[in-house]
Short mmCIF file of C-alpha atoms and ligand atoms in Angstrom, two decimals:
data_model
loop_
_atom_site.label_atom_id
_atom_site.label_comp_id
_atom_site.label_asym_id
_atom_site.label_seq_id
_atom_site.Cartn_x
_atom_site.Cartn_y
_atom_site.Cartn_z
CA UNK F 1 -4.12 14.52 1.12
CA UNK F 2 -5.92 12.81 3.82
CA UNK F 3 -5.38 9.27 4.28
CA UNK F 4 -7.54 7.44 7.26
CA UNK F 5 -6.99 4.36 9.23
CA UNK F 6 -9.68 2.45 10.60
CA UNK F 7 -8.17 -0.45 12.41
CA UNK F 8 -8.26 -2.29 16.29
CA UNK F 9 -4.47 -1.31 16.35
CA UNK F 10 -4.62 2.40 15.38
CA UNK F 11 -0.67 2.71 17.43
CA UNK F 12 0.61 0.98 14.36
CA UNK F 13 -0.24 3.54 12.02
CA UNK F 14 2.54 5.18 14.21
CA UNK F 15 4.80 3.16 12.20
CA UNK F 16 4.67 5.65 9.10
CA UNK F 17 5.92 8.90 10.67
CA UNK F 18 9.79 6.66 10.84
CA UNK F 19 10.37 6.50 7.96
CA UNK F 20 10.14 9.10 4.63
CA UNK F 21 6.64 9.32 5.07
CA UNK F 22 7.33 11.79 8.44
CA UNK F 23 8.75 14.35 6.52
CA UNK F 24 5.43 14.46 4.09
CA UNK F 25 2.80 14.64 7.27
CA UNK F 26 5.42 17.34 8.95
CA UNK F 27 4.83 19.49 6.10
CA UNK F 28 0.65 19.25 5.68
CA UNK F 29 1.49 17.37 2.75
CA UNK F 30 -0.09 14.52 4.39
CA UNK F 31 -2.36 14.13 6.70
CA UNK F 32 -2.82 10.48 8.20
CA UNK F 33 -5.30 10.05 11.39
CA UNK F 34 -5.87 6.83 12.92
CA UNK F 35 -9.32 5.62 14.39
CA UNK F 36 -9.80 2.73 17.03
CA UNK F 37 -12.72 0.63 15.64
CA UNK F 38 -13.34 0.00 19.54
CA UNK F 39 -13.98 3.60 20.31
CA UNK F 40 -16.81 2.19 18.31
CA UNK F 41 -18.71 -0.75 20.27
CA UNK F 42 -21.13 0.10 23.54
CA UNK F 43 -20.58 -2.77 25.75
CA UNK F 44 -17.99 -3.59 28.20
CA UNK F 45 -15.68 -5.94 26.37
CA UNK F 46 -15.73 -3.26 23.21
CA UNK F 47 -15.89 -6.29 21.35
CA UNK F 48 -15.91 -6.34 17.57
CA UNK F 49 -16.70 -9.51 16.25
CA UNK F 50 -18.51 -12.47 16.42
CA UNK F 51 -18.24 -16.69 15.23
CA UNK F 52 -19.79 -16.32 10.85
CA UNK F 53 -22.59 -17.64 10.25
CA UNK F 54 -23.15 -20.20 8.32
CA UNK F 55 -19.96 -21.84 11.16
CA UNK F 56 -16.43 -22.56 10.00
CA UNK F 57 -13.96 -21.68 11.78
CA UNK F 58 -12.26 -17.98 13.12
CA UNK F 59 -13.99 -15.16 13.82
CA UNK F 60 -16.17 -12.19 11.24
CA UNK F 61 -15.83 -8.33 12.26
CA UNK F 62 -19.69 -7.74 13.45
CA UNK F 63 -20.60 -4.82 11.34
CA UNK F 64 -22.92 -2.45 14.38
CA UNK F 65 -18.89 -1.07 14.92
CA UNK F 66 -18.20 -0.89 11.07
CA UNK F 67 -20.60 1.19 10.25
CA UNK F 68 -20.58 3.69 13.29
CA UNK F 69 -17.19 4.06 12.64
CA UNK F 70 -17.50 5.29 8.52
CA UNK F 71 -20.69 7.25 9.57
CA UNK F 72 -18.44 9.41 11.68
CA UNK F 73 -15.30 9.32 8.76
CA UNK F 74 -17.22 9.49 6.08
CA UNK F 75 -19.37 12.71 8.02
CA UNK F 76 -17.20 15.31 7.32
CA UNK F 77 -14.60 16.17 4.87
CA UNK F 78 -14.32 15.69 1.24
CA UNK F 79 -15.77 12.42 -0.59
CA UNK F 80 -13.28 9.80 -0.12
CA UNK F 81 -12.26 6.99 -1.89
CA UNK F 82 -13.03 3.86 0.99
CA UNK F 83 -10.21 0.89 1.00
CA UNK F 84 -11.10 -2.41 2.27
CA UNK F 85 -8.17 -4.28 3.21
CA UNK F 86 -8.13 -8.34 2.28
CA UNK F 87 -6.87 -10.90 1.07
CA UNK F 88 -9.69 -11.53 -1.19
CA UNK F 89 -9.64 -7.68 -3.23
CA UNK F 90 -7.92 -7.11 -6.41
CA UNK F 91 -4.26 -6.70 -5.69
CA UNK F 92 -2.42 -4.11 -5.47
CA UNK F 93 -0.11 -2.64 -7.44
CA UNK F 94 1.91 0.76 -9.12
CA UNK F 95 -0.99 1.90 -11.34
CA UNK F 96 -3.39 1.80 -8.53
CA UNK F 97 -0.99 3.49 -6.02
CA UNK F 98 -1.14 6.37 -8.71
CA UNK F 99 -4.57 6.05 -8.92
CA UNK F 100 -4.66 6.56 -4.72
CA UNK F 101 -2.07 9.15 -4.77
CA UNK F 102 -5.21 10.80 -7.21
CA UNK F 103 -7.63 11.46 -4.56
CA UNK F 104 -7.93 14.15 -1.69
CA UNK F 105 -8.93 11.53 0.65
CA UNK F 106 -8.53 7.90 1.41
CA UNK F 107 -10.38 5.59 4.31
CA UNK F 108 -8.44 2.58 4.78
CA UNK F 109 -10.78 -0.22 6.79
CA UNK F 110 -7.92 -3.35 7.86
CA UNK F 111 -9.98 -5.97 8.25
CA UNK F 112 -9.06 -8.79 11.33
CA UNK F 113 -9.78 -12.26 11.73
CA UNK F 114 -11.53 -13.69 8.69
CA UNK F 115 -12.84 -10.43 7.44
CA UNK F 116 -15.77 -8.25 7.74
CA UNK F 117 -19.16 -8.55 7.13
CA UNK F 118 -19.72 -8.00 3.61
CA UNK F 119 -22.98 -5.93 4.41
CA UNK F 120 -20.22 -3.83 5.44
CA UNK F 121 -19.19 -3.16 2.52
CA UNK F 122 -21.82 -3.18 0.52
CA UNK F 123 -23.23 -0.29 2.41
CA UNK F 124 -20.67 1.81 2.49
CA UNK F 125 -20.89 1.04 -1.70
CA UNK F 126 -24.33 3.02 -1.51
CA UNK F 127 -22.55 6.12 -0.05
CA UNK F 128 -19.04 6.00 -1.05
CA UNK F 129 -16.67 4.31 -3.78
CA UNK F 130 -15.26 1.78 -2.79
CA UNK F 131 -12.89 -0.94 -3.53
CA UNK F 132 -11.72 -4.06 -1.47
CA UNK F 133 -7.66 -4.57 -2.61
CA UNK F 134 -5.25 -7.03 -1.24
CA UNK F 135 -1.14 -6.61 -0.97
CA UNK F 136 -0.81 -9.98 -3.09
CA UNK F 137 -1.16 -13.58 -2.83
CA UNK F 138 -0.31 -14.33 0.99
CA UNK F 139 -2.21 -14.40 3.95
CA UNK F 140 -1.84 -12.03 6.81
CA UNK F 141 -2.87 -11.97 10.35
CA UNK F 142 -4.90 -8.23 9.27
CA UNK F 143 -5.46 -5.04 6.88
CA UNK F 144 -2.82 -2.98 8.82
CA UNK F 145 0.68 -4.03 6.99
CA UNK F 146 -1.36 -4.10 4.23
CA UNK F 147 -2.42 -0.97 4.25
CA UNK F 148 0.85 1.17 5.60
CA UNK F 149 2.76 -0.76 2.41
CA UNK F 150 -0.14 0.83 0.74
CA UNK F 151 0.02 4.35 1.69
CA UNK F 152 3.65 4.17 1.76
CA UNK F 153 3.61 3.45 -2.23
CA UNK F 154 0.80 6.19 -2.26
CA UNK F 155 2.95 9.18 -0.43
CA UNK F 156 5.85 9.03 -2.01
CA UNK F 157 4.56 9.83 -5.51
CA UNK F 158 2.67 12.76 -4.10
CA UNK F 159 4.71 15.78 -5.64
CA UNK F 160 7.19 16.96 -3.52
CA UNK F 161 7.38 14.24 -0.85
CA UNK F 162 10.81 12.37 -2.88
CA UNK F 163 13.66 15.02 -3.30
CA UNK F 164 14.41 14.09 -6.63
CA UNK F 165 11.07 13.04 -9.05
CA UNK F 166 13.34 11.64 -11.32
CA UNK F 167 14.28 8.74 -8.82
CA UNK F 168 10.38 8.14 -9.69
CA UNK F 169 10.27 7.53 -13.01
CA UNK F 170 13.11 5.26 -12.88
CA UNK F 171 12.59 2.51 -10.35
CA UNK F 172 11.09 -1.06 -10.96
CA UNK F 173 7.54 -0.84 -12.05
CA UNK F 174 6.61 2.48 -13.56
CA UNK F 175 8.56 1.90 -16.91
CA UNK F 176 6.65 -1.85 -16.52
CA UNK F 177 10.39 -4.01 -15.89
CA UNK F 178 12.08 -5.02 -12.92
CA UNK F 179 14.99 -1.80 -12.68
CA UNK F 180 18.39 -2.61 -14.00
CA UNK F 181 21.29 -2.92 -11.23
CA UNK F 182 22.22 -0.29 -9.05
CA UNK F 183 26.62 0.27 -8.38
CA UNK F 184 28.22 2.87 -6.18
CA UNK F 185 31.79 3.84 -4.71
CA UNK F 186 33.87 1.84 -4.42
CA UNK F 187 34.74 1.30 -8.05
CA UNK F 188 36.10 -1.74 -6.53
CA UNK F 189 35.15 -3.62 -3.77
CA UNK F 190 36.23 -7.27 -2.09
CA UNK F 191 37.70 -8.09 -5.89
CA UNK F 192 34.18 -7.26 -7.96
CA UNK F 193 34.14 -4.74 -10.29
CA UNK F 194 31.53 -2.48 -11.18
CA UNK F 195 30.31 -2.79 -14.97
CA UNK F 196 33.09 -0.80 -16.96
CA UNK F 197 30.46 0.91 -19.59
CA UNK F 198 29.27 2.66 -16.04
CA UNK F 199 32.20 4.55 -15.59
CA UNK F 200 32.94 5.61 -19.07
CA UNK F 201 31.46 8.49 -19.06
CA UNK F 202 29.46 7.22 -22.55
CA UNK F 203 25.36 8.57 -21.33
CA UNK F 204 24.22 6.76 -24.44
CA UNK F 205 25.94 3.25 -23.58
CA UNK F 206 24.96 3.24 -20.38
CA UNK F 207 21.35 4.18 -21.02
CA UNK F 208 21.48 0.85 -23.21
CA UNK F 209 23.55 -1.21 -20.68
CA UNK F 210 20.13 -0.15 -17.78
CA UNK F 211 17.76 -0.96 -20.37
CA UNK F 212 19.48 -4.35 -21.37
CA UNK F 213 20.13 -5.13 -17.95
CA UNK F 214 16.01 -4.28 -16.75
CA UNK F 215 14.47 -6.86 -20.05
CA UNK F 216 16.96 -9.55 -19.06
CA UNK F 217 16.16 -9.23 -15.16
CA UNK F 218 12.62 -9.26 -15.55
CA UNK F 219 12.90 -11.80 -18.21
CA UNK F 220 15.00 -13.87 -15.41
CA UNK F 221 12.57 -13.06 -12.26
CA UNK F 222 9.39 -11.86 -13.82
CA UNK F 223 8.83 -13.46 -16.75
CA UNK F 224 4.84 -12.72 -15.91
CA UNK F 225 5.29 -8.75 -16.81
CA UNK F 226 6.41 -8.78 -20.22
CA UNK F 227 3.89 -8.48 -22.89
CA UNK F 228 3.72 -12.02 -25.03
CA UNK F 229 5.58 -10.70 -27.65
CA UNK F 230 8.59 -9.37 -25.86
CL1 LIG S 301 -4.97 -6.84 2.64
N1 LIG S 301 -5.18 -8.18 4.25
C1 LIG S 301 -4.88 -9.71 4.91
N2 LIG S 301 -5.52 -9.82 5.97
N3 LIG S 301 -4.01 -10.48 3.87
C2 LIG S 301 -3.11 -9.80 3.00
C3 LIG S 301 -3.87 -9.26 2.76
C4 LIG S 301 -5.15 -8.24 3.05
N4 LIG S 301 -3.17 -8.83 1.49
C5 LIG S 301 -2.54 -9.80 1.28
N5 LIG S 301 -2.64 -10.54 1.94
#
């Protein structure tokens, strides 16, 4: 998979080298390319923003550098899915990560300030598949951290990136429920015991206990994830 990131902070993409994705990048499963939006400006100050039409606080990213950056990125390579990072987008989740993982090439466009001139999204949608996506219901200063989170969630789904593929199917959100609690050795620590059923060797009992814990935890912490009848 090829992942391209357009940002005024392309150096933030280096963070991906530190996590498990460094391995994926080294092995050729994943190629991440960062592009500096300011390389597509032509003025001495490398300006990327301006005041909003209609007034109001903050600055808006001007369309010209974005247009040129996307001209360059879209000029060659497989037809990508272009993702604009914005708190006004549809919310990212595990299903979207799976959808992203099926793509040959993803282009993440990281907005800063009060966003990107909407004509950039409109123009891009006329020549590529485009999504406006948010990481969640909170506000960041820019899309970079959101893009990194989405890239990590996506890349770990690529075959060969995670050592044991079973750890992908068992985890929170894949089943629609939160994951059951995990324990390791020692069996007793600071007076706290590992639940005996996990040490019983009864695989059926372990599976039933875990399913019940998942359901209980989901009911308590994230009832919104449960179907109305559950
Ligand atoms: Cl994608 N961008 C910004 N600026 N804030 C966010 C976000 C994205 N997702 C959640 N908050």
